[in-house]
Amino acid sequence: MITILRLTLLEALRWRTLWALVALTLAIVVLSGLGFEYLVSQARAHHTKELQLQVGVSQMLIFCAFMFSFILAATAAFIGAPAIAGDVESGVLLAMLARPLGRGRFVVGRWLGLAIVVSTYGAVAGLLEIAAMRLASGYGPPDPLGAVGGLVGQAVVVLGVTLLLSSRLPAIASGAVAIVLFGLAWGVGVLGGVGTALGVDSLGAAGSVARLVFPSDGLWRAAIFSLEPPVVIAAIAGNRSLRVLEANPFFAATGPSSLYLAWCLAWAIGILGLTIVSFRRRDL
Amino acid sequence: MLAMTTPAAAPPPPGPGGPAIETHELVKRFGRTVALAGLSMRVERGEVFGFLGPNGAGKTTAVKLFLGLTPSTAGEGRLLGAPLGDREARRRVGYLPELFRYQPWLRAREVLGLHCALAGIPRPDRPEEIRTALDHVGLADRADDLVGTFSKGMQQRLGLGAALLGRPELVLLDEPTSALDPLGRADVRRIIREARERGTTVFLNSHLLSEVELVCDRVAVIDAGRVVAAGTLGELLGEDSVRIRVTGLDGEARAALAGFGPLTDDGDWLAIRPIGADRIPELVAAIVAAGGRVHAVEPGRASLEERFLGLMSQARPR
């Protein structure tokens, strides 16, 4: 398993596309930091209140996180899709699995290696963006690690599903289906929020179910909650009249419960187990 | 015309620890398609075993079943004394797949290092193993090049090197010369013979009948997932014979040659069938000693290709 983990990390390090993505991300961090600095200085020049500024900056940060979450999910699908299917299609795996290497160890090694790559990229890029925002505006989100954790968790969810699909489907189909599932989960989550805001319980329940079946949207909500100013959270707490804010896909009234986070962990382990079972049964 | 082929060495006696490969009524179905319809065969340790069959006969599927890359639908088998697919047994096996591909972003040396690690070769032994393998397959000067820059033939050489790492007890070679030029094919024959001398069992799956004829001790021919013929090359190809064009030999001397075997006298041409290939030089010497002049010697035996085509036409009557 360690051999496959190291092989996967080496593969990622030699992947030019990944380095290009890192360079682009760094450019975006620098440019967005400059943009924030300009906007905040303009707002202060117009005597905008500090609270308004905090809310505005946090919403812009959440919007950035939203775009970054798609990039991260797409990256997870992009690197996860060929991790099993590509090696099967090319024949690389025939010589490897003829060695005393169990398929379960291969899958876990692949999963761990890619999860490290995605998590490292997501954590470094996310924290850099938050740092750039803080430097430019003076506003720092209350729980930057929680925010980055939510985004990375979301990407690991997509990675796990992509690998599961990759154990059976061709690489391109695995990546495409995983991205569609990610988009669907987000869409149903938004509809669930609208349902809750409008008091349509069945629609609200659909959102909750979607967050259990495919927990990327639940983790996205966790990331949002970690980026919101505490003053906003405090104002909303216990105020049922502000329930309409649930319809905003860039807003979360509550953070994730420990039980939900435990479910996400169990879900990821379960999907990994399914991937192992699925791949073990595959004819090579 | 002088056209002597070197007969393969006699097959070794069954080695200790049972056969290298043994299967009994092995069946593999992919949906409605039957790839193997009851494969029963035995490969002794230390021999070079040729596995022949037309496209779609089930050769590659059989190899995958031996290694546990694909589970069987029914039947049973053992590889190096362990059930098919056993992980510990696979530690003692080298395999060159028909579809040979290696990570294009790794260097040749790194690919071999990866396979050393996967095969469980102790870390201190790996540099020497890698160097020997690279030398063996003629890639020493490309050791630090990316595999992605290799030709198909070079990748196949690399795969052969990977299969031989750690001196495995059994090497399964699936079409090992499909991408090689004549020089490369000669190298593969040399490597197979060297492996045999070290006591390694070689299972050679090949379409190239002439190559199988040159290096294999025993052969099995399969069609539609079943063994239709198996045995040593001698058993499979039948008796040796010889035709000699000779002049200057009187009737008495000609009749004396019958001591070598049943003689057919056809004027300038004499034919003896059967006769052991090792007795042909003795026969020629006897003719010369009796005053005859030898113009041509044509050892005869059905080629493996003729035998193979014959078997296929029997199995698939038109």
Coordinates of C-alpha atoms in Angstrom, one line a residue:
Chain A
M1 CA 0.0 0.0 0.0
I2 CA 2.9 2.4 0.9
T3 CA 4.4 1.6 -2.5
I4 CA 1.2 2.6 -4.3
L5 CA 0.8 5.7 -2.1
R6 CA 4.4 6.8 -3.0
L7 CA 3.8 6.0 -6.7
T8 CA 0.7 8.1 -6.7
L9 CA 2.4 11.1 -5.1
L10 CA 5.3 10.8 -7.5
E11 CA 2.8 10.6 -10.4
A12 CA 1.2 13.8 -9.2
L13 CA 4.5 15.6 -8.7
R14 CA 5.4 14.8 -12.3
W15 CA 2.0 15.9 -13.6
R16 CA 2.5 19.1 -15.5
T17 CA -1.2 19.9 -15.5
L18 CA -1.2 19.9 -11.7
W19 CA 1.7 22.3 -11.6
A20 CA -0.1 24.6 -14.2
L21 CA -3.1 24.5 -11.9
V22 CA -1.0 25.5 -8.9
A23 CA 0.5 28.4 -10.9
L24 CA -2.9 29.6 -12.0
T25 CA -4.2 29.3 -8.4
L26 CA -1.4 31.4 -7.1
A27 CA -2.1 34.0 -9.8
I28 CA -5.7 34.1 -8.8
V29 CA -4.9 34.5 -5.1
V30 CA -2.6 37.5 -5.9
L31 CA -5.1 39.1 -8.3
S32 CA -8.1 38.6 -6.0
G33 CA -6.1 40.0 -3.1
L34 CA -5.4 43.1 -5.1
G35 CA -9.0 43.3 -6.2
F36 CA -10.2 43.1 -2.6
E37 CA -7.7 45.7 -1.5
Y38 CA -9.1 48.1 -4.1
L39 CA -12.7 47.4 -3.3
V40 CA -12.2 47.8 0.4
S41 CA -10.2 51.0 0.1
Q42 CA -13.0 52.4 -2.1
A43 CA -15.7 51.4 0.4
R44 CA -13.7 53.0 3.3
A45 CA -13.3 56.1 1.2
H46 CA -17.1 56.3 1.0
H47 CA -17.4 55.9 4.8
T48 CA -19.0 52.4 4.7
K49 CA -19.7 51.1 8.2
E50 CA -17.3 48.5 9.4
L51 CA -20.1 45.9 10.0
Q52 CA -21.4 46.4 6.4
L53 CA -17.8 46.0 5.3
Q54 CA -17.4 42.8 7.2
V55 CA -20.6 41.3 5.8
G56 CA -19.7 42.4 2.3
V57 CA -16.2 41.0 2.5
S58 CA -17.4 37.7 4.0
Q59 CA -19.9 37.3 1.2
M60 CA -17.2 38.0 -1.4
L61 CA -15.0 35.4 0.3
I62 CA -17.8 32.9 0.3
F63 CA -18.3 33.6 -3.4
C64 CA -14.6 33.0 -4.0
A65 CA -14.9 29.8 -1.9
F66 CA -17.9 28.7 -4.1
M67 CA -15.9 29.0 -7.3
F68 CA -12.9 27.4 -5.6
S69 CA -15.1 24.5 -4.4
F70 CA -16.0 23.7 -8.1
I71 CA -12.3 23.9 -9.1
L72 CA -11.4 21.6 -6.3
A73 CA -14.2 19.1 -7.0
A74 CA -13.3 19.1 -10.7
T75 CA -9.6 18.6 -9.8
A76 CA -10.6 15.6 -7.6
A77 CA -12.7 14.1 -10.4
F78 CA -10.0 14.9 -13.0
I79 CA -7.2 13.1 -11.1
G80 CA -9.4 10.4 -9.6
A81 CA -11.0 9.3 -12.9
P82 CA -7.9 7.6 -14.5
A83 CA -6.5 6.4 -11.2
I84 CA -8.0 2.9 -11.6
A85 CA -9.8 2.9 -14.9
G86 CA -6.9 4.5 -16.8
D87 CA -4.5 1.9 -15.4
V88 CA -6.8 -0.9 -16.3
E89 CA -7.4 0.5 -19.8
S90 CA -3.7 1.0 -20.5
G91 CA -2.7 -2.4 -19.2
V92 CA -0.3 -0.9 -16.6
L93 CA -2.2 -2.8 -13.9
L94 CA -1.7 -6.3 -15.4
A95 CA 2.0 -6.5 -14.5
M96 CA 1.4 -4.8 -11.1
L97 CA -1.4 -6.9 -9.9
A98 CA 0.3 -10.1 -11.0
R99 CA 2.7 -9.3 -8.1
P100 CA 1.8 -10.1 -4.5
L101 CA -0.3 -6.9 -4.3
G102 CA -3.9 -7.1 -3.2
R103 CA -6.4 -5.1 -5.0
G104 CA -7.6 -3.6 -1.7
R105 CA -4.2 -2.3 -1.0
F106 CA -3.9 -0.9 -4.5
V107 CA -7.2 1.0 -4.1
V108 CA -6.4 2.3 -0.6
G109 CA -2.9 3.4 -1.7
R110 CA -4.5 5.3 -4.7
W111 CA -7.2 6.8 -2.5
L112 CA -4.7 8.0 0.2
G113 CA -2.2 9.4 -2.3
L114 CA -4.9 11.3 -4.3
A115 CA -6.6 12.5 -1.1
I116 CA -3.2 13.9 0.1
V117 CA -2.7 15.7 -3.2
V118 CA -6.2 17.2 -3.3
S119 CA -6.1 18.1 0.4
T120 CA -2.7 19.7 0.2
Y121 CA -3.7 21.7 -2.8
G122 CA -7.0 22.7 -1.3
A123 CA -5.6 23.6 2.1
V124 CA -2.7 25.6 0.8
A125 CA -4.8 27.4 -1.9
G126 CA -7.7 28.0 0.5
L127 CA -5.5 29.4 3.4
L128 CA -3.6 31.6 1.0
E129 CA -6.8 33.1 -0.3
I130 CA -8.1 33.7 3.2
A131 CA -4.7 35.2 4.2
A132 CA -4.8 37.5 1.1
M133 CA -8.3 38.6 1.9
R134 CA -7.3 39.4 5.5
L135 CA -4.3 41.3 4.4
A136 CA -6.4 43.3 1.9
S137 CA -9.4 44.0 4.1
G138 CA -8.4 43.4 7.7
Y139 CA -11.3 40.9 7.9
G140 CA -10.5 37.3 8.9
P141 CA -13.2 34.6 9.0
P142 CA -13.8 33.1 12.4
D143 CA -12.8 29.6 11.5
P144 CA -10.4 29.5 8.5
L145 CA -9.4 25.9 9.2
G146 CA -13.0 24.8 9.4
A147 CA -13.7 26.5 6.1
V148 CA -10.8 24.9 4.4
G149 CA -11.7 21.6 6.0
G150 CA -15.2 21.8 4.6
L151 CA -13.9 22.5 1.1
V152 CA -11.3 19.8 1.3
G153 CA -13.9 17.3 2.7
Q154 CA -16.1 18.1 -0.2
A155 CA -13.3 17.4 -2.7
V156 CA -12.5 14.1 -0.9
V157 CA -16.2 13.1 -1.2
V158 CA -16.0 13.7 -5.0
L159 CA -12.7 11.9 -5.1
G160 CA -14.1 8.8 -3.3
V161 CA -17.1 8.6 -5.7
T162 CA -14.9 9.1 -8.7
L163 CA -12.7 6.2 -7.6
L164 CA -15.7 4.0 -7.0
L165 CA -16.9 4.8 -10.6
S166 CA -13.4 4.3 -11.9
S167 CA -13.3 0.8 -10.6
R168 CA -16.0 -0.1 -13.1
L169 CA -16.5 2.6 -15.7
P170 CA -14.1 4.1 -18.3
A171 CA -12.0 7.0 -17.0
I172 CA -13.9 9.8 -18.9
A173 CA -17.3 8.5 -17.8
S174 CA -16.2 8.2 -14.2
G175 CA -15.0 11.8 -14.0
A176 CA -18.1 13.1 -15.9
V177 CA -20.6 11.2 -13.7
A178 CA -18.9 12.3 -10.5
I179 CA -19.1 16.0 -11.5
V180 CA -22.7 15.6 -12.5
L181 CA -23.5 14.0 -9.1
F182 CA -21.6 16.8 -7.3
G183 CA -23.6 19.4 -9.2
L184 CA -26.9 17.6 -8.5
A185 CA -26.1 17.4 -4.8
W186 CA -25.5 21.1 -4.7
G187 CA -28.6 21.8 -6.8
V188 CA -30.8 19.7 -4.5
G189 CA -29.2 21.3 -1.5
V190 CA -30.1 24.8 -2.8
L191 CA -33.7 23.6 -3.5
G192 CA -33.8 22.2 0.0
G193 CA -32.8 25.6 1.4
V194 CA -35.5 27.3 -0.7
G195 CA -38.0 24.7 0.6
T196 CA -37.0 25.4 4.2
A197 CA -37.3 29.2 3.6
L198 CA -40.7 28.8 2.1
G199 CA -41.9 26.3 4.6
V200 CA -42.2 23.5 2.1
D201 CA -41.2 20.6 4.3
S202 CA -40.9 18.0 1.6
L203 CA -38.5 20.1 -0.4
G204 CA -36.5 20.9 2.8
A205 CA -36.4 17.1 3.5
A206 CA -35.1 16.4 0.0
G207 CA -32.2 18.7 0.7
S208 CA -31.4 17.0 4.0
V209 CA -31.5 13.6 2.3
A210 CA -29.2 14.8 -0.5
R211 CA -26.7 16.0 2.1
L212 CA -26.7 12.5 3.6
V213 CA -26.6 10.5 0.4
F214 CA -23.9 12.7 -1.2
P215 CA -22.5 14.9 1.6
S216 CA -20.6 17.4 -0.6
D217 CA -23.4 20.0 -0.1
G218 CA -23.4 19.5 3.6
L219 CA -19.7 20.1 3.8
W220 CA -20.1 23.1 1.5
R221 CA -22.6 24.5 4.1
A222 CA -20.0 23.8 6.8
A223 CA -17.4 25.8 4.9
I224 CA -19.8 28.7 4.5
F225 CA -20.7 28.8 8.1
S226 CA -17.0 29.0 9.0
L227 CA -16.6 32.0 6.8
E228 CA -19.5 34.1 8.1
P229 CA -18.9 36.9 10.6
P230 CA -19.9 35.9 14.1
V231 CA -22.0 39.1 14.4
V232 CA -24.3 37.9 11.6
I233 CA -24.6 34.4 13.1
A234 CA -25.4 36.0 16.5
A235 CA -28.1 38.2 14.9
I236 CA -29.8 35.3 13.2
A237 CA -29.7 32.8 16.0
G238 CA -33.1 32.2 17.4
N239 CA -34.7 34.6 14.9
R240 CA -37.2 32.5 13.0
S241 CA -38.3 35.5 10.9
L242 CA -34.9 35.4 9.2
R243 CA -35.5 31.8 8.1
V244 CA -35.9 33.2 4.5
L245 CA -32.1 33.5 4.4
E246 CA -31.9 29.7 4.1
A247 CA -32.9 30.3 0.4
N248 CA -29.5 32.0 -0.1
P249 CA -27.1 29.3 -1.4
F250 CA -24.2 31.4 0.0
F251 CA -25.5 31.4 3.6
A252 CA -25.7 28.8 6.4
A253 CA -27.5 29.5 9.6
T254 CA -25.9 26.7 11.5
G255 CA -22.7 24.8 11.4
P256 CA -22.5 21.0 11.0
S257 CA -23.1 18.8 14.0
S258 CA -20.5 16.4 15.2
L259 CA -22.9 13.6 14.3
Y260 CA -23.0 14.9 10.7
L261 CA -19.2 15.1 10.5
A262 CA -19.0 11.5 11.9
W263 CA -21.5 10.5 9.2
C264 CA -19.4 12.1 6.5
L265 CA -16.3 10.2 7.7
A266 CA -18.2 6.9 7.8
W267 CA -19.6 7.6 4.4
A268 CA -16.1 8.2 2.9
I269 CA -14.9 5.0 4.5
G270 CA -18.0 3.1 3.3
I271 CA -17.4 4.4 -0.3
L272 CA -13.8 3.3 -0.1
G273 CA -14.9 -0.2 1.0
L274 CA -17.4 -0.4 -1.8
T275 CA -14.6 0.6 -4.2
I276 CA -12.4 -2.2 -2.9
V277 CA -15.3 -4.8 -3.3
S278 CA -16.2 -3.5 -6.7
F279 CA -12.6 -3.6 -8.0
R280 CA -11.9 -7.1 -6.5
R281 CA -14.8 -8.4 -8.6
R282 CA -13.6 -6.9 -11.8
D283 CA -12.1 -9.1 -14.5
L284 CA -8.9 -7.7 -15.8
Chain B
M1 CA 20.0 -28.2 -49.2
L2 CA 21.2 -28.4 -45.7
A3 CA 18.5 -27.4 -43.2
M4 CA 19.2 -28.8 -39.8
T5 CA 17.2 -27.4 -36.9
T6 CA 18.6 -27.9 -33.4
P7 CA 16.2 -30.0 -31.5
A8 CA 15.2 -28.7 -28.1
A9 CA 16.8 -30.4 -25.1
A10 CA 14.9 -33.3 -23.5
P11 CA 12.4 -32.1 -21.0
P12 CA 13.6 -32.3 -17.4
P13 CA 12.1 -34.8 -15.0
P14 CA 9.3 -33.5 -12.8
G15 CA 10.9 -31.3 -10.2
P16 CA 10.3 -31.2 -6.4
G17 CA 7.3 -29.6 -5.0
G18 CA 4.8 -30.7 -7.7
P19 CA 4.2 -29.1 -11.1
A20 CA 4.6 -25.4 -11.7
I21 CA 1.1 -25.2 -13.1
E22 CA -1.7 -27.7 -12.9
T23 CA -5.3 -27.1 -13.9
H24 CA -8.3 -29.4 -13.9
E25 CA -11.4 -28.5 -16.0
L26 CA -10.8 -24.8 -15.6
V27 CA -13.8 -22.9 -17.0
K28 CA -14.1 -19.1 -17.6
R29 CA -17.2 -17.5 -19.0
F30 CA -17.7 -13.8 -19.8
G31 CA -21.5 -13.6 -19.9
R32 CA -22.5 -15.9 -22.7
T33 CA -19.0 -16.2 -24.1
V34 CA -17.1 -19.2 -23.0
A35 CA -13.4 -18.3 -23.0
L36 CA -12.2 -21.5 -21.4
A37 CA -14.3 -24.7 -21.6
G38 CA -12.5 -27.0 -19.3
L39 CA -8.8 -26.5 -19.4
S40 CA -6.8 -29.4 -18.0
M41 CA -3.0 -29.2 -18.3
R42 CA 0.2 -29.6 -16.4
V43 CA 3.5 -27.7 -16.6
E44 CA 6.5 -29.3 -14.9
R45 CA 9.0 -27.3 -13.0
G46 CA 12.2 -26.4 -14.9
E47 CA 10.7 -26.8 -18.4
V48 CA 10.0 -24.3 -21.2
F49 CA 6.4 -24.9 -22.0
G50 CA 4.9 -23.5 -25.2
F51 CA 1.2 -22.6 -25.2
L52 CA -0.3 -22.4 -28.7
G53 CA -3.6 -21.6 -30.1
P54 CA -5.4 -19.5 -32.6
N55 CA -6.8 -16.0 -31.8
G56 CA -9.6 -16.2 -29.2
A57 CA -8.6 -19.7 -28.1
G58 CA -8.3 -18.6 -24.5
K59 CA -4.5 -18.4 -24.1
T60 CA -4.4 -15.0 -22.5
T61 CA -7.4 -15.7 -20.4
A62 CA -5.8 -18.9 -19.1
V63 CA -2.7 -16.9 -18.1
K64 CA -4.8 -14.3 -16.3
L65 CA -6.6 -17.1 -14.4
F66 CA -3.2 -18.6 -13.3
L67 CA -2.3 -15.3 -11.8
G68 CA -5.7 -14.5 -10.2
L69 CA -6.2 -11.4 -12.4
T70 CA -9.5 -13.0 -13.4
P71 CA -11.4 -15.5 -11.3
S72 CA -12.4 -18.8 -12.8
T73 CA -16.1 -19.7 -13.2
A74 CA -15.5 -23.4 -12.4
G75 CA -12.7 -25.9 -12.1
E76 CA -9.5 -25.7 -10.1
G77 CA -5.8 -25.3 -10.5
R78 CA -2.6 -24.7 -8.6
L79 CA 0.3 -22.5 -9.3
L80 CA 3.7 -23.4 -7.7
G81 CA 1.7 -25.7 -5.4
A82 CA -0.7 -23.0 -4.2
P83 CA -4.3 -22.3 -5.4
L84 CA -4.5 -20.1 -8.4
G85 CA -4.1 -16.4 -7.5
D86 CA -2.4 -17.1 -4.2
R87 CA -0.5 -14.0 -3.1
E88 CA 2.5 -15.7 -1.7
A89 CA 2.9 -17.9 -4.8
R90 CA 2.8 -14.7 -7.0
R91 CA 5.9 -13.5 -5.1
R92 CA 7.8 -16.3 -7.0
V93 CA 6.3 -15.5 -10.4
G94 CA 7.3 -13.1 -13.2
Y95 CA 4.8 -12.0 -15.8
L96 CA 5.1 -10.2 -19.1
P97 CA 1.5 -9.4 -20.2
E98 CA 0.5 -9.4 -23.8
L99 CA -0.7 -5.8 -23.3
F100 CA 2.6 -4.5 -21.9
R101 CA 2.4 -0.9 -20.7
Y102 CA 4.4 0.8 -18.0
Q103 CA 4.0 4.2 -16.4
P104 CA 5.2 6.6 -19.1
W105 CA 6.2 9.2 -16.5
L106 CA 8.6 6.8 -14.8
R107 CA 12.2 6.2 -15.9
A108 CA 13.1 2.6 -16.9
R109 CA 15.1 2.2 -13.7
E110 CA 12.2 3.4 -11.6
V111 CA 9.8 1.0 -13.3
L112 CA 12.1 -1.9 -12.3
G113 CA 12.4 -0.4 -8.8
L114 CA 8.6 -0.3 -8.5
H115 CA 8.4 -4.0 -9.5
C116 CA 11.2 -4.9 -7.1
A117 CA 9.2 -3.3 -4.3
L118 CA 5.9 -5.0 -5.4
A119 CA 7.7 -8.3 -5.6
G120 CA 9.1 -7.9 -2.1
I121 CA 12.7 -8.0 -3.2
P122 CA 14.8 -6.8 -0.2
R123 CA 15.9 -3.2 -0.6
P124 CA 19.7 -3.8 -0.5
D125 CA 19.4 -6.3 -3.4
R126 CA 17.4 -4.0 -5.6
P127 CA 20.2 -1.9 -7.3
E128 CA 21.9 -5.1 -8.4
E129 CA 18.7 -6.7 -9.6
I130 CA 17.8 -3.6 -11.6
R131 CA 21.3 -3.4 -13.1
T132 CA 21.3 -7.1 -14.1
A133 CA 17.8 -6.8 -15.6
L134 CA 18.7 -3.8 -17.6
D135 CA 21.8 -5.5 -18.9
H136 CA 19.9 -8.6 -19.7
V137 CA 17.4 -6.9 -21.9
G138 CA 19.8 -4.4 -23.5
L139 CA 18.4 -1.3 -21.9
A140 CA 21.4 -0.3 -19.7
D141 CA 22.0 2.8 -21.7
R142 CA 18.4 3.9 -21.5
A143 CA 18.0 3.3 -17.8
D144 CA 17.3 6.9 -16.9
D145 CA 15.0 7.7 -19.8
L146 CA 11.3 8.1 -19.4
V147 CA 9.3 5.1 -20.5
G148 CA 7.1 7.4 -22.5
T149 CA 10.0 8.0 -24.9
F150 CA 10.4 4.3 -25.5
S151 CA 9.4 2.4 -28.7
K152 CA 7.0 -0.5 -28.3
G153 CA 9.9 -2.9 -28.7
M154 CA 11.8 -1.2 -25.9
Q155 CA 8.8 -1.3 -23.6
Q156 CA 8.5 -5.0 -24.3
R157 CA 12.2 -5.5 -23.4
L158 CA 11.6 -3.5 -20.2
G159 CA 8.6 -5.7 -19.4
L160 CA 10.7 -8.8 -19.9
G161 CA 13.3 -7.3 -17.6
A162 CA 10.6 -6.7 -15.0
A163 CA 9.3 -10.2 -15.3
L164 CA 12.8 -11.6 -14.6
L165 CA 13.4 -9.6 -11.5
G166 CA 14.2 -11.6 -8.4
R167 CA 14.9 -14.8 -10.3
P168 CA 11.4 -16.1 -10.2
E169 CA 10.6 -19.8 -10.1
L170 CA 8.1 -19.4 -12.9
V171 CA 8.0 -16.8 -15.7
L172 CA 4.8 -16.4 -17.7
L173 CA 5.5 -14.7 -21.1
D174 CA 2.5 -13.7 -23.1
E175 CA 3.6 -13.1 -26.7
P176 CA 7.0 -11.8 -25.6
T177 CA 8.3 -11.0 -29.1
S178 CA 5.2 -9.4 -30.6
A179 CA 6.9 -6.0 -30.9
L180 CA 10.5 -7.1 -31.4
D181 CA 12.7 -7.1 -34.4
P182 CA 14.6 -10.3 -35.4
L183 CA 17.5 -9.3 -33.1
G184 CA 15.2 -8.7 -30.2
R185 CA 13.6 -12.1 -30.8
A186 CA 17.0 -13.8 -30.8
D187 CA 17.6 -12.0 -27.5
V188 CA 14.4 -13.3 -26.0
R189 CA 15.3 -16.9 -27.1
R190 CA 18.7 -16.4 -25.3
I191 CA 17.0 -15.1 -22.2
I192 CA 14.6 -18.0 -22.1
R193 CA 17.4 -20.5 -22.5
E194 CA 19.4 -18.8 -19.7
A195 CA 16.3 -18.9 -17.5
R196 CA 15.8 -22.6 -18.1
E197 CA 19.5 -23.2 -17.3
R198 CA 18.9 -21.5 -13.9
G199 CA 16.0 -23.9 -13.3
T200 CA 13.3 -21.4 -14.0
T201 CA 10.1 -22.7 -15.5
V202 CA 9.1 -20.7 -18.5
F203 CA 5.5 -20.6 -19.8
L204 CA 5.6 -19.2 -23.3
N205 CA 2.4 -18.1 -24.9
S206 CA 3.2 -17.3 -28.5
H207 CA 1.8 -17.2 -32.0
L208 CA 5.3 -17.6 -33.5
L209 CA 5.4 -21.3 -33.9
S210 CA 9.0 -21.3 -35.2
E211 CA 10.1 -19.7 -31.9
V212 CA 8.2 -22.2 -29.8
E213 CA 9.8 -25.0 -31.8
L214 CA 13.2 -23.5 -31.1
V215 CA 13.0 -23.1 -27.4
C216 CA 10.2 -25.2 -25.9
D217 CA 10.5 -28.6 -24.3
R218 CA 6.8 -29.3 -24.3
V219 CA 3.9 -27.8 -26.0
A220 CA 0.1 -27.6 -25.5
V221 CA -2.2 -26.6 -28.3
I222 CA -5.6 -25.2 -27.2
D223 CA -8.6 -24.4 -29.2
A224 CA -12.0 -23.0 -28.0
G225 CA -10.7 -23.2 -24.5
R226 CA -9.6 -26.8 -24.4
V227 CA -6.3 -28.6 -24.9
V228 CA -6.4 -30.4 -28.2
A229 CA -2.9 -31.8 -28.1
A230 CA 0.0 -31.8 -25.7
G231 CA 3.4 -33.4 -25.3
T232 CA 7.0 -33.0 -26.2
L233 CA 7.9 -31.6 -29.6
G234 CA 8.9 -35.1 -30.6
E235 CA 5.6 -36.6 -29.5
L236 CA 3.7 -33.8 -31.2
L237 CA 5.6 -33.7 -34.5
G238 CA 6.1 -37.4 -35.0
E239 CA 9.1 -39.2 -36.4
D240 CA 12.3 -37.7 -37.8
S241 CA 13.3 -38.8 -41.3
V242 CA 16.1 -37.9 -43.8
R243 CA 16.4 -37.7 -47.6
I244 CA 19.9 -37.8 -49.0
R245 CA 21.0 -37.2 -52.6
V246 CA 23.9 -39.5 -53.2
T247 CA 25.9 -40.8 -56.1
G248 CA 28.7 -43.4 -56.5
L249 CA 27.1 -46.0 -54.2
D250 CA 26.6 -49.5 -55.4
G251 CA 23.6 -51.7 -54.6
E252 CA 25.3 -53.6 -51.8
A253 CA 26.4 -50.4 -50.0
R254 CA 22.9 -49.0 -50.4
A255 CA 21.4 -52.1 -48.9
A256 CA 23.8 -51.9 -46.0
L257 CA 22.3 -48.5 -45.1
A258 CA 19.1 -50.2 -44.1
G259 CA 20.8 -50.8 -40.8
F260 CA 19.9 -47.1 -40.0
G261 CA 16.2 -47.6 -40.5
P262 CA 13.7 -48.5 -43.2
L263 CA 15.2 -47.4 -46.5
T264 CA 13.4 -46.1 -49.6
D265 CA 15.7 -46.1 -52.7
D266 CA 14.6 -43.6 -55.3
G267 CA 17.6 -43.4 -57.7
D268 CA 19.8 -40.6 -56.6
W269 CA 17.7 -40.0 -53.5
L270 CA 17.7 -42.3 -50.5
A271 CA 15.1 -41.8 -47.8
I272 CA 15.2 -43.3 -44.3
R273 CA 12.2 -43.0 -42.0
P274 CA 12.3 -43.1 -39.0
I275 CA 15.7 -42.2 -38.0
G276 CA 16.9 -40.3 -34.9
A277 CA 18.2 -36.8 -35.8
D278 CA 21.4 -37.6 -33.9
R279 CA 22.2 -40.5 -36.2
I280 CA 22.1 -38.4 -39.4
P281 CA 25.9 -37.4 -39.2
E282 CA 26.7 -41.1 -38.6
L283 CA 24.7 -42.1 -41.7
V284 CA 26.4 -39.5 -43.9
A285 CA 29.8 -40.7 -42.6
A286 CA 28.9 -44.3 -43.5
I287 CA 27.9 -43.2 -47.0
V288 CA 31.2 -41.4 -47.5
A289 CA 33.1 -44.3 -46.1
A290 CA 31.4 -46.6 -48.6
G291 CA 32.6 -44.4 -51.5
G292 CA 29.4 -42.4 -52.0
R293 CA 29.3 -38.7 -52.7
V294 CA 26.8 -36.8 -50.7
H295 CA 25.2 -33.9 -52.6
A296 CA 22.3 -32.9 -50.2
V297 CA 21.0 -33.9 -46.8
E298 CA 17.4 -33.0 -46.0
P299 CA 16.3 -33.9 -42.5
G300 CA 12.6 -34.1 -42.4
R301 CA 9.9 -33.7 -39.8
A302 CA 6.5 -32.1 -39.9
S303 CA 7.0 -28.5 -38.8
L304 CA 5.1 -27.3 -35.8
E305 CA 3.2 -25.1 -38.1
E306 CA 2.1 -28.0 -40.3
R307 CA 1.1 -29.9 -37.2
F308 CA -0.7 -26.9 -35.7
L309 CA -2.7 -26.4 -38.9
G310 CA -3.5 -30.0 -39.0
L311 CA -4.8 -29.9 -35.5
M312 CA -6.9 -26.9 -36.2
S313 CA -8.4 -28.4 -39.3
Q314 CA -9.3 -31.5 -37.3
A315 CA -10.9 -29.4 -34.6
R316 CA -12.8 -27.2 -37.0
P317 CA -13.8 -29.4 -40.0
R318 CA -15.0 -27.4 -42.9

